[in-house]
Coordinates of C-alpha atoms and ligand atoms in Angstrom, one line a residue:
X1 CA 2.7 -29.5 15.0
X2 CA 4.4 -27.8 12.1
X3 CA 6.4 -24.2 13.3
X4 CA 5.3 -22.3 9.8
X5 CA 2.5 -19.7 9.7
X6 CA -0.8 -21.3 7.2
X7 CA -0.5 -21.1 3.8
X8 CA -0.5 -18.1 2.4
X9 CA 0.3 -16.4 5.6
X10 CA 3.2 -14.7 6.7
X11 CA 5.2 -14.4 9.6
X12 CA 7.1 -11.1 10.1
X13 CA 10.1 -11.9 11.7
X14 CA 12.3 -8.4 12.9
X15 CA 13.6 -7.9 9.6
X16 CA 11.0 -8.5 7.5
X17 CA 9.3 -6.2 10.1
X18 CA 11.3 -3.6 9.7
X19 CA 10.6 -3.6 5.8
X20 CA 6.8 -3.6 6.4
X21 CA 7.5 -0.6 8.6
X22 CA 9.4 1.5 6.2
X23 CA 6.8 0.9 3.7
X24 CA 4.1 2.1 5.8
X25 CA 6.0 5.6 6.6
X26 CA 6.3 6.1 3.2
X27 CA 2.5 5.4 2.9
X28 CA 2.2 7.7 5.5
X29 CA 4.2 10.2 4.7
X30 CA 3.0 11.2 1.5
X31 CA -0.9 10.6 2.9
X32 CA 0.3 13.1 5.4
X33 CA 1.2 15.7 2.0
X34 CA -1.7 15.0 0.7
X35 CA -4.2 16.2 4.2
X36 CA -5.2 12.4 4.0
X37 CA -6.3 11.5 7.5
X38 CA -6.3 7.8 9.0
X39 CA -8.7 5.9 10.1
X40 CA -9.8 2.1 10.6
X41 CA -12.9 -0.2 10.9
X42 CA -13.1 -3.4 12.3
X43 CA -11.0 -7.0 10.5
X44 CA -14.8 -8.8 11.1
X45 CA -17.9 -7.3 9.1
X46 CA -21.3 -8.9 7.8
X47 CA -21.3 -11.3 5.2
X48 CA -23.7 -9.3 3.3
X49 CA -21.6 -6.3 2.9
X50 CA -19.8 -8.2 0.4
X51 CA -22.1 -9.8 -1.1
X52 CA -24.1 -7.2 -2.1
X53 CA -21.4 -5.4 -4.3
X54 CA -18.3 -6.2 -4.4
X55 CA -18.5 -8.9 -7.7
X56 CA -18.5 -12.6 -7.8
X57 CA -14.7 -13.1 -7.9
X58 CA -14.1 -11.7 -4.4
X59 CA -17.2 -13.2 -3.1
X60 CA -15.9 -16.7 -4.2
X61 CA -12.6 -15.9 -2.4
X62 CA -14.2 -14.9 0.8
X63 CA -13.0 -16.0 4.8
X64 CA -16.5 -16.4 5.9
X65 CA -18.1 -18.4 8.8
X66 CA -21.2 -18.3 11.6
X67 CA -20.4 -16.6 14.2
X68 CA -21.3 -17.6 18.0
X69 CA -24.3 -15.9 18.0
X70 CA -25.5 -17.5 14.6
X71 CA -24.5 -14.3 12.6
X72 CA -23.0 -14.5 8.7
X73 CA -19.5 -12.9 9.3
X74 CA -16.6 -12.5 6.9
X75 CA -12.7 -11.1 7.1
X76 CA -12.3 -8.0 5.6
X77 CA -11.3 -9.1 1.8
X78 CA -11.2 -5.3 0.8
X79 CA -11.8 -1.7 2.7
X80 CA -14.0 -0.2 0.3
X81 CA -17.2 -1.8 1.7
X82 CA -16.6 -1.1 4.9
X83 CA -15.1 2.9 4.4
X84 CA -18.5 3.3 2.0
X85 CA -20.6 2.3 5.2
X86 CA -18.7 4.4 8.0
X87 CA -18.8 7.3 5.3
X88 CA -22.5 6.7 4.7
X89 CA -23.4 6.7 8.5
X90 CA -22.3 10.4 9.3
X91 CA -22.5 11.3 6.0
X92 CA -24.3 15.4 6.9
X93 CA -21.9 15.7 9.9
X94 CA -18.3 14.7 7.9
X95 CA -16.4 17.6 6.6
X96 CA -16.7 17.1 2.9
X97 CA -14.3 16.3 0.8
X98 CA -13.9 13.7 3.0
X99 CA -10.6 12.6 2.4
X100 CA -9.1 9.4 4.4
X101 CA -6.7 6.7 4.1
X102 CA -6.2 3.2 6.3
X103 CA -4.0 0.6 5.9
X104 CA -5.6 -2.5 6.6
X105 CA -4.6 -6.6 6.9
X106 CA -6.9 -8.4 4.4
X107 CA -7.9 -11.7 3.7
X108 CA -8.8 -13.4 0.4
X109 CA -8.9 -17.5 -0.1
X110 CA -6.7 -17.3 -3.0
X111 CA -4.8 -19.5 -4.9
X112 CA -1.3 -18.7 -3.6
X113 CA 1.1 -17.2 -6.6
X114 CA 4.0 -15.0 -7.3
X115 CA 2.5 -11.4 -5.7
X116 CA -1.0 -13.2 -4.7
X117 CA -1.2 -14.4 -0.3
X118 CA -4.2 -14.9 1.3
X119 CA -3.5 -11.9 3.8
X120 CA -2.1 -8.7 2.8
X121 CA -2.4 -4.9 3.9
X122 CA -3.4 -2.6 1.6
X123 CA -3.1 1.4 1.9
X124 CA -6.2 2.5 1.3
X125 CA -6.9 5.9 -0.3
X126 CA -10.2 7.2 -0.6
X127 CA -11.8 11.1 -1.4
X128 CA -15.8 11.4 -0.9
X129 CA -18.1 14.4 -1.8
X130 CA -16.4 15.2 -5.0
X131 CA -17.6 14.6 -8.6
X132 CA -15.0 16.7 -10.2
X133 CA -12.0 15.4 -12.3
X134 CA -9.8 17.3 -10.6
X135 CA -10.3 14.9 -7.5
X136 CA -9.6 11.8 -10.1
X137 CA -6.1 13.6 -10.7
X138 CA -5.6 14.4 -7.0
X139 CA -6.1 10.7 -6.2
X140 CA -3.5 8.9 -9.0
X141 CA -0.9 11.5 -7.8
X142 CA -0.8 10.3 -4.5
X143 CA -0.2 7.2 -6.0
X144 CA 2.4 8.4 -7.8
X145 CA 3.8 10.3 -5.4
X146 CA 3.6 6.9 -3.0
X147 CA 6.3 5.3 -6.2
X148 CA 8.2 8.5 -6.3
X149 CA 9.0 8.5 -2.3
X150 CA 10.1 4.8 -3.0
X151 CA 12.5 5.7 -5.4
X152 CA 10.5 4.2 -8.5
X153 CA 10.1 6.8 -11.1
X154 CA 8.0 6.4 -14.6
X155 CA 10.4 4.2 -16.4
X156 CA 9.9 2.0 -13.5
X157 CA 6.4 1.9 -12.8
X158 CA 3.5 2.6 -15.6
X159 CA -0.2 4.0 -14.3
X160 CA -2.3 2.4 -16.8
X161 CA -5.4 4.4 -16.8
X162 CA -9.3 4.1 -18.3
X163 CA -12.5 5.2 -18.1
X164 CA -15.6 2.8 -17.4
X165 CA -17.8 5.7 -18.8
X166 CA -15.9 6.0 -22.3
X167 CA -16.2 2.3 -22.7
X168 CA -19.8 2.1 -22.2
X169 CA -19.8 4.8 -24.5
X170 CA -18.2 3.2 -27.2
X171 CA -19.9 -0.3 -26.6
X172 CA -22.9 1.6 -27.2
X173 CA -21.6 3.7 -30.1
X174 CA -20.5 0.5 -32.0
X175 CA -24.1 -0.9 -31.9
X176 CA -24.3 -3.7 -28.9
X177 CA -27.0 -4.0 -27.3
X178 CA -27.3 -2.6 -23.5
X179 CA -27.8 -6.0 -21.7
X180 CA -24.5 -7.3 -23.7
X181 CA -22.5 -4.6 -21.7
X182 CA -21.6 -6.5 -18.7
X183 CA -20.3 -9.6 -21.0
X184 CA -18.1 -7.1 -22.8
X185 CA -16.3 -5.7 -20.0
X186 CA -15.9 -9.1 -18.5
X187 CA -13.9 -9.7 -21.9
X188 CA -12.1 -6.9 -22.0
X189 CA -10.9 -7.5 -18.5
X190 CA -9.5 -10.6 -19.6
X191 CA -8.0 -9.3 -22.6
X192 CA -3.9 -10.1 -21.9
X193 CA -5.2 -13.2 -20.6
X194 CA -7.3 -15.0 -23.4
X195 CA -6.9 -15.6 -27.3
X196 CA -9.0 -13.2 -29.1
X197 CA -11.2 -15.9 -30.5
X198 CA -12.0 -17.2 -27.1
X199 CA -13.1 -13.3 -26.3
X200 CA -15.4 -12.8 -29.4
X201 CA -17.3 -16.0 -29.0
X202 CA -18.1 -15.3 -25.4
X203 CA -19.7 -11.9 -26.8
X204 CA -21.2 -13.4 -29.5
X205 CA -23.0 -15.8 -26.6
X206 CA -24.6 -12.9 -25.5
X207 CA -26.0 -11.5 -28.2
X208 CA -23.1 -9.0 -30.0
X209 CA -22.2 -9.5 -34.0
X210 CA -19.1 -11.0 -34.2
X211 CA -18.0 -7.9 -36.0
X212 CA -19.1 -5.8 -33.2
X213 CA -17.0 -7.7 -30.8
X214 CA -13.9 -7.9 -33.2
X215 CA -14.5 -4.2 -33.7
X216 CA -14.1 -3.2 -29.5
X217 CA -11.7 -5.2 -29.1
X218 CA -9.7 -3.3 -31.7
X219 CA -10.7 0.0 -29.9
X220 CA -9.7 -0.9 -26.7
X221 CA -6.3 -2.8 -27.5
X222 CA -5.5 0.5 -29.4
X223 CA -6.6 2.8 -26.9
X224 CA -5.8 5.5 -29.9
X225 CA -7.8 8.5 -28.5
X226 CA -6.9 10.7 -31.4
X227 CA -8.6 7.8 -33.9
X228 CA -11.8 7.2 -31.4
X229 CA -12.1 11.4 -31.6
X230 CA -12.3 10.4 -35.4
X231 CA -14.4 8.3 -35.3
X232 CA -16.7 9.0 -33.1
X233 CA -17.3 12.3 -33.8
X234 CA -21.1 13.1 -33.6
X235 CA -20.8 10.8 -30.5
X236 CA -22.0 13.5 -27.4
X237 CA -21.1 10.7 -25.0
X238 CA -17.8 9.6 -26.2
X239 CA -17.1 13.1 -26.6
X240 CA -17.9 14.0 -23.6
X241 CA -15.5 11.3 -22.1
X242 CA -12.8 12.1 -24.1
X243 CA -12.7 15.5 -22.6
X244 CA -13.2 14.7 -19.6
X245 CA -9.7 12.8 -20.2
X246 CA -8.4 16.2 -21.6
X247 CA -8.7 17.8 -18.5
X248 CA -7.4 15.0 -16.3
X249 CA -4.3 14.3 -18.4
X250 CA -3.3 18.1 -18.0
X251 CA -4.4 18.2 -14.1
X252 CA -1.8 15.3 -13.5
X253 CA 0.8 17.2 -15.7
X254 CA 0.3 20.5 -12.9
X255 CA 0.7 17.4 -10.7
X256 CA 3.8 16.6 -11.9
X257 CA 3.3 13.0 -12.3
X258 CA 1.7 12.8 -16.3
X259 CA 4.8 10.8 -16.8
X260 CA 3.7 7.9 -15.3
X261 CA 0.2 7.9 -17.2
X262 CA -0.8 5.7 -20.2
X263 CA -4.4 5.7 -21.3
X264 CA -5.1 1.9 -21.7
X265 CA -8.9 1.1 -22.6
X266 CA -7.9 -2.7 -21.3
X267 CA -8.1 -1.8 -17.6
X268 CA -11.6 -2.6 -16.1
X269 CA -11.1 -3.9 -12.8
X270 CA -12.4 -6.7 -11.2
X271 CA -14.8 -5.6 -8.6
X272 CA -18.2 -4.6 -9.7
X273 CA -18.5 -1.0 -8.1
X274 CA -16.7 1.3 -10.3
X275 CA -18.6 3.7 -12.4
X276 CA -16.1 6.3 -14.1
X277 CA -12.1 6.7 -14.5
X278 CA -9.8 3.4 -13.3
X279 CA -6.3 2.3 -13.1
X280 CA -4.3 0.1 -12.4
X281 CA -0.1 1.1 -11.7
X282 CA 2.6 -1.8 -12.9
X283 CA 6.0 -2.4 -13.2
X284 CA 7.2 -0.6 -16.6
X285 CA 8.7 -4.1 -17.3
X286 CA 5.8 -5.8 -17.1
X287 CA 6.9 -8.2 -14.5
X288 CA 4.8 -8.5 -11.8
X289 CA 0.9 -7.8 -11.4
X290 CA -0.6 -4.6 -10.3
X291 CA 0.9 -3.1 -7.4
X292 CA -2.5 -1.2 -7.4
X293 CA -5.6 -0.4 -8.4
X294 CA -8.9 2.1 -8.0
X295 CA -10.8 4.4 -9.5
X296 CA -14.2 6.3 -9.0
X297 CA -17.3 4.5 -7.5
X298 CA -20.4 6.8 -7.8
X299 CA -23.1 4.8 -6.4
X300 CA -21.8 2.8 -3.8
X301 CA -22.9 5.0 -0.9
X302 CA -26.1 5.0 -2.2
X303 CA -26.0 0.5 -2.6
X304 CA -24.8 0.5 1.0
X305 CA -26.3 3.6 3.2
X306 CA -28.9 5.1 0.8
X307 CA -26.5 8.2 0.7
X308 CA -25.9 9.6 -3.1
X309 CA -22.1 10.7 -2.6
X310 CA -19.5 10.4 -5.3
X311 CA -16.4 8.2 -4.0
X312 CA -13.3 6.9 -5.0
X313 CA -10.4 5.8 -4.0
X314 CA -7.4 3.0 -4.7
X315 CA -5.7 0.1 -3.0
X316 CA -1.9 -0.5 -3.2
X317 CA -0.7 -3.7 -1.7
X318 CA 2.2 -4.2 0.1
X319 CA 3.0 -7.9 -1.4
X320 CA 3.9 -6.7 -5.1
X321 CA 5.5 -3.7 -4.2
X322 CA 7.6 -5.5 -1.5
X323 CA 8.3 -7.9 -4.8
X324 CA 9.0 -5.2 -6.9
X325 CA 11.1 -3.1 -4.8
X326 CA 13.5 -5.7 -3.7
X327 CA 14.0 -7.0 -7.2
X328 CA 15.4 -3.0 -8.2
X329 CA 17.4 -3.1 -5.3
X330 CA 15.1 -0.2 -3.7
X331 CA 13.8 -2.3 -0.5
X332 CA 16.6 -0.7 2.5
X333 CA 17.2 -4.6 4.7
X334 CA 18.3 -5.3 8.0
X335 CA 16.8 -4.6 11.4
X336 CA 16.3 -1.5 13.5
X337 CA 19.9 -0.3 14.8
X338 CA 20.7 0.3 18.1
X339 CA 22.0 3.8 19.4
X340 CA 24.4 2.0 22.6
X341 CA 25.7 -1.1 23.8
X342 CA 26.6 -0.8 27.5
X343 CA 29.6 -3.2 28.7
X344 CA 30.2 -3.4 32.0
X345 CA 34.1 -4.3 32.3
X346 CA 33.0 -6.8 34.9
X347 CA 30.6 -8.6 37.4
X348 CA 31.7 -5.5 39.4
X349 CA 30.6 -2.8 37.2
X350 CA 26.7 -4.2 36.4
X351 CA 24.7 -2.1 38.5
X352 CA 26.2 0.9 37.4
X353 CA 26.0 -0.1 33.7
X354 CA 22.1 -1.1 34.0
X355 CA 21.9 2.7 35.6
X356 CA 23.4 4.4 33.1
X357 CA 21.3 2.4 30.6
X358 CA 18.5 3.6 32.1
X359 CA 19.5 7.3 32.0
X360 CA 20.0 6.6 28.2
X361 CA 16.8 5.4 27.8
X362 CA 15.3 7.9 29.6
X363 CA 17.2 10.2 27.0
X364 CA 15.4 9.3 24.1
X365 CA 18.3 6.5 23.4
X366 CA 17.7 2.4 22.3
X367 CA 20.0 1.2 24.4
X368 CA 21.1 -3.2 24.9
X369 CA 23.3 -4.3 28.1
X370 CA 23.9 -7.9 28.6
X371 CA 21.5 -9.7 31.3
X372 CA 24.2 -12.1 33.0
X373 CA 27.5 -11.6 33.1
X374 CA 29.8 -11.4 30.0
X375 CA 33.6 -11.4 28.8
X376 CA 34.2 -7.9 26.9
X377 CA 35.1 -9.7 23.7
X378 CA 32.0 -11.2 23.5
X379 CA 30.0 -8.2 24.5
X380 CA 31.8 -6.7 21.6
X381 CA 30.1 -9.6 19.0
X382 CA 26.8 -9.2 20.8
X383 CA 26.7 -5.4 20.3
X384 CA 27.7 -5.9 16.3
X385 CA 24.9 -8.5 16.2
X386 CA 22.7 -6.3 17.7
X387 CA 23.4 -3.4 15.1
X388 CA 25.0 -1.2 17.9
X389 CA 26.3 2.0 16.6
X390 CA 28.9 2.6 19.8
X391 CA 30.2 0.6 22.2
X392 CA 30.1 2.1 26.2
X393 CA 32.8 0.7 27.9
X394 CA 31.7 1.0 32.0
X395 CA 35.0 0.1 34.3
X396 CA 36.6 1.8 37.3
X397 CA 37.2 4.9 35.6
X398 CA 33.2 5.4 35.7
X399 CA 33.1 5.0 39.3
X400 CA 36.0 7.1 39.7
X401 CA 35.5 9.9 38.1
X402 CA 32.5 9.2 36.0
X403 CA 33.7 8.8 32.8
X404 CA 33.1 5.6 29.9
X405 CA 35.1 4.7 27.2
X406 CA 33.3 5.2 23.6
X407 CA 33.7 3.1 20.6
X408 CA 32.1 3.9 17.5
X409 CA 31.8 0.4 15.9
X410 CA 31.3 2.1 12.2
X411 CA 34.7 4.3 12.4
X412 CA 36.3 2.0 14.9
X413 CA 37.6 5.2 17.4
X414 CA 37.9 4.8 20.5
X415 CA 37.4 7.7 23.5
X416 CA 37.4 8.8 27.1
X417 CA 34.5 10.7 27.5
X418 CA 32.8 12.3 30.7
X419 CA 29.2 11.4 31.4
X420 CA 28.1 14.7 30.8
X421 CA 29.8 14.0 27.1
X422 CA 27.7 10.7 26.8
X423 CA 24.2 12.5 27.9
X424 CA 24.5 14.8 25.2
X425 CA 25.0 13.1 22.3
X426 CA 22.4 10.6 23.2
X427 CA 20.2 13.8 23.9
X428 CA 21.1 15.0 20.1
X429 CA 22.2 11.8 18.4
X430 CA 21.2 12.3 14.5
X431 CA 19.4 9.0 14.1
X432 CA 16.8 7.1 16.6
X433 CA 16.2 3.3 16.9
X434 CA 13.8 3.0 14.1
X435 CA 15.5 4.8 11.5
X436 CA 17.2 2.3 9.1
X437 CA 20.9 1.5 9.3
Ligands
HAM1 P1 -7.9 -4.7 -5.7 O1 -7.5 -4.5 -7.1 O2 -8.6 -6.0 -5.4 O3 -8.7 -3.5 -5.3 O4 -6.6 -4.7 -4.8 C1 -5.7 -3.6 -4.8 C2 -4.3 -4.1 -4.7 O5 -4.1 -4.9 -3.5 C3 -3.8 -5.0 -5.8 O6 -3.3 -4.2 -6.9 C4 -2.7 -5.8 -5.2 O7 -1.5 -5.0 -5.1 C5 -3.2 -5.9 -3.8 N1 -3.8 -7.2 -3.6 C6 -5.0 -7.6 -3.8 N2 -5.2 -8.9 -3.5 C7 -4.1 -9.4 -3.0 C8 -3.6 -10.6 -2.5 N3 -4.4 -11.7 -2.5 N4 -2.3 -10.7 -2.2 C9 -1.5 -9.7 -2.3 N5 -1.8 -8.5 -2.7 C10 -3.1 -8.3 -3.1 C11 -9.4 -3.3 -4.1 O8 -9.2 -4.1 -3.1 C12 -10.2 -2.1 -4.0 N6 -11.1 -2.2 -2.8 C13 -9.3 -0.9 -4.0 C14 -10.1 0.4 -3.8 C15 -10.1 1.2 -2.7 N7 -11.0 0.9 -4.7 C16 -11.4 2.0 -4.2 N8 -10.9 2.2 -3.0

C-alpha cells in the first residue's frame, strides 16, 4: 500500500500544520474585529441541497454516494447551502444581522492544478437580514482586512468587484432578449478564458445580434463607469446600479480599504445563487487564481427554507493564499517552539527532572525531557531539534540546594538560577508554545 494521502489530498505534517494554524488565527482574529461569531454544520449533507442551487459546475464536481440507510448524501463542496438552511430554520428567533463565519474542510472532485485540491477549508463569511449597501462594504472589508493582517497590502492583492444587477441592466439596455441572459453571463464569465469570437457565437446561438454581443462584451471588458453613465443615461435601472456603486465605493473608502477595489464588469462567479454585488480578490500580479470569492445572494433562503432574507457572504481558501503568501515571502515556517528542555545530568537525576517538568507544565510552560536515558551533548541536539528556547540543566546542585543551570539556546548564556527564578519566568515567559518562532 502506497504511504501518500489520495490525490488531491493533503497530509499536514507539524509544520505544514503550524502554517494552517497561523492562517486560521488571522482568520479569526479579524472575524473576531468584525463581531463575526463561529459556527459549523455537519461535513455530510443531502444530495439535494446542492443540487437544487448551487449551478452545474459544482454539481458535476460533487463527492456523492448512498448512504447505509439508502439516502442521497454528498461532502460538503461549499458552506453556503448549508449556512442558508441553519439560517432559514431559526430564522424569527436569530438576532438579525445575523452575522457568522465558519471555516470548513470541503470537498470538490476536481481536476487537480496549481491552487485547485480536491479538499480545502475555506473561511466562510456570511451577514443575513440586511439589504443595505453598507453591509456589501462591511463584508469586502473583512476581506481586506483578512489581506491586510497577512501582510498583503493593495499592490499585492486586487478586489475585483461587479454587480450582477448592473449587468442584467445593461444586457437588457443593449436590447437582448430576457431568456438570452443566462447565456450572456455564462460568456462573460469566461471572458479571460476564450477568444472573443468563440464568446459571440455562443450568444448569437441563443438568440443575441452579433452586434449586441460584440457590444457587452465591450462594456464589460471596459468596465468604464463614467462612459456607461453616458450612455445609459435615461436608463432608471442602470442608473440605479451605478449609484448604488457610488455609495459602496465611498463606504469602503470610510473602511479604509478602497485601495484594494477595481470595478471589473468580468467577474460573475460561478455558482448560480448570486443576485447583486460580487467579487472576486487576486494577486495584483495576476499570478494565481482567486484567493476568494462572494457576493450577495438574495433569494437563497427563500430556494432553501421558504424564508425571504437578504444574504451574503464570501469564501477565501486557504490553498491560494497559502500559494500566494509563501511565494512573497509572507508565510512565517517552522514548527511550534518549545518554552524548556529539561536535561537531567544523569540516570541519577530523572525523577527529579520529570518533576520539575511537570511543575513547568503545570505553569502554563511546553516543556520536552528525554524518555530514556541520554548523554548531555545529545540532549543538547535533541532540544535544538525540538525548537527549545532554554536549556534546564538538572544535576546535584538541584538536589542540593534546588537550583538548575539555564541556557538560552538563542543568546547562548549560561546561568545558576534558583527554582524560585525558573517558576517565574515560566509563569511570565513572553511567548507560549504556539506562538511562532
Ligand atoms: P468559490 O468561488 O467556489 O465560492 O470558492 C471560494 C474560494 O475557495 C476560491 O476563491 C478559492 O480560493 C477556494 N477554492 C474553491 N475551490 C477550491 C479547490 N478545489 N481547491 C482549493 N481552493 C478552492 C464558494 O464556495 C461560495 N460558497 C463562497 C460564498 C460564501 N459565497 C457566499 N458565501
Amino acid at each position: 500500500m502506497s504511504t501518500g494521502a489520495l490525490p488531491g489530498f493533503r497530509d499536514f505534517y507539524p509544520e505544514q500544520f503550524a502554517q494552517r494554524a497561523w492562517l486560521f488565527e488571522r482568520w479569526r482574529e479579524v472575524a473576531r474585529r468584525f463581531g463575526l461569531v463561529e459556527y459549523d454544520g455537519p461535513p455530510l449533507e443531502p444530495l439535494e441541497l446542492y443540487t437544487r442551487k448551487s449551478g452545474d459546475e459544482i454539481v458535476g464536481q460533487l463527492y456523492n454516494f448512498e448512504d447505509k440507510g439508502g439516502r442521497q448524501v454528498s461532502l460538503r463542496p461549499e458552506m453556503t447551502p448549508t449556512v442558508a438552511r441553519m439560517v432559514a430554520a431559526r430564522a424569527n428567533a436569530l438576532r438579525k444581522p445575523v452575522r457568522w463565519f465558519s471555516i470548513p474542510q470541503l470537498f470538490r472532485y476536481e481536476r487537480q492544478q496549481k491552487g485547485r485540491l480536491r479538499e480545502h477549508f475555506q473561511l466562510n463569511v456570511d451577514l443575513f437580514g440586511e439589504g443595505d449597501v453598507a453591509a456589501d462594504a462591511e463584508l469586502l472589508a473583512v476581506a481586506c482586512e483578512i489581506m491586510r493582517s497577512c501582510g498583503l497590502g493593495p499592490d499585492d492583492v486586487v478586489a475585483r468587484v461587479s454587480d450582477r444587477r448592473l449587468l442584467t441592466a445593461l444586457v437588457r439596455g443593449a436590447g437582448i432578449p430576457e431568456e438570452a441572459i443566462g447565456a450572456v453571463f455564462a460568456a462573460v464569465d469566461k471572458i479571460e478564458r476564450e477568444p472573443t469570437e468563440a464568446l459571440v457565437k455562443k450568444m448569437t446561438e441563443v438568440g443575441v445580434s452579433a452586434t449586441a454581443a460584440g457590444h457587452v462584451l465591450e462594456l464589460v471588458k471596459g468596465s468604464d463607469f463614467d462612459a456607461l453613465r453616458t450612455e445609459f443615461a435615461g436608463h432608471g435601472e442602470v442608473t440605479s446600479a451605478l449609484e448604488r456603486f457610488d455609495t459602496y465605493r465611498a463606504l469602503l473608502d470610510a473602511h479604509g480599504v478602497r485601495e484594494y477595489l477595481r470595478l471589473d464588469l468580468t467577474i460573475v462567479r460561478g455558482l448560480a445563487y448570486y443576485t447583486g454585488i460580487v467579487f472576486e480578490l487576486f494577486d495584483a500580479r495576476g499570478e494565481f487564481r482567486a484567493v476568494c470569492g462572494g457576493g450577495r445572494y438574495d433569494n437563497l433562503l427563500q430556494a432553501l427554507g421558504g424564508v425571504d432574507m437578504p444574504a451574503l457572504g464570501f469564501g477565501m481558501g486557504d490553498v491560494v493564499l497559502g500559494e500566494l503568501l509563501k511565494a512573497r515571502g509572507k508565510m512565517p515556517g517552522g514548527a511550534p517552539a518549545l518554552d524548556y528542555w529539561i536535561a537531567p545530568l544523569d540516570g541519577t537525576h530523572r525523577m527529579a527532572a520529570t518533576a520539575l517538568a511537570a511543575r513547568l507544565r503545570a505553569e502554563g510552560a511546553s516543556v520536552e525531557y528525554p524518555l530514556k536515558e541520554q548523554a548531555l551533548g545529545k540532549q543538547f541536539k535533541a532540544a535544538h531539534g525540538a525548537g527549545a528556547r532554554a536549556v534546564v540543566i538538572v544535576g546535584d546542585r538541584y538536589r542540593e540546594a534546588q537550583e538548575v543551570e539555564v541556557k538560552d539556546l538563542a543568546t547562548g548564556g549560561q546561568e545558576v538560577r534558583p527554582l524560585s527564578w525558573l517558576l517565574d519566568h515560566a509563569r511570565t515567559r513572553p511567548t507560549g508554545a504556539n506562538d511562532r518562532p
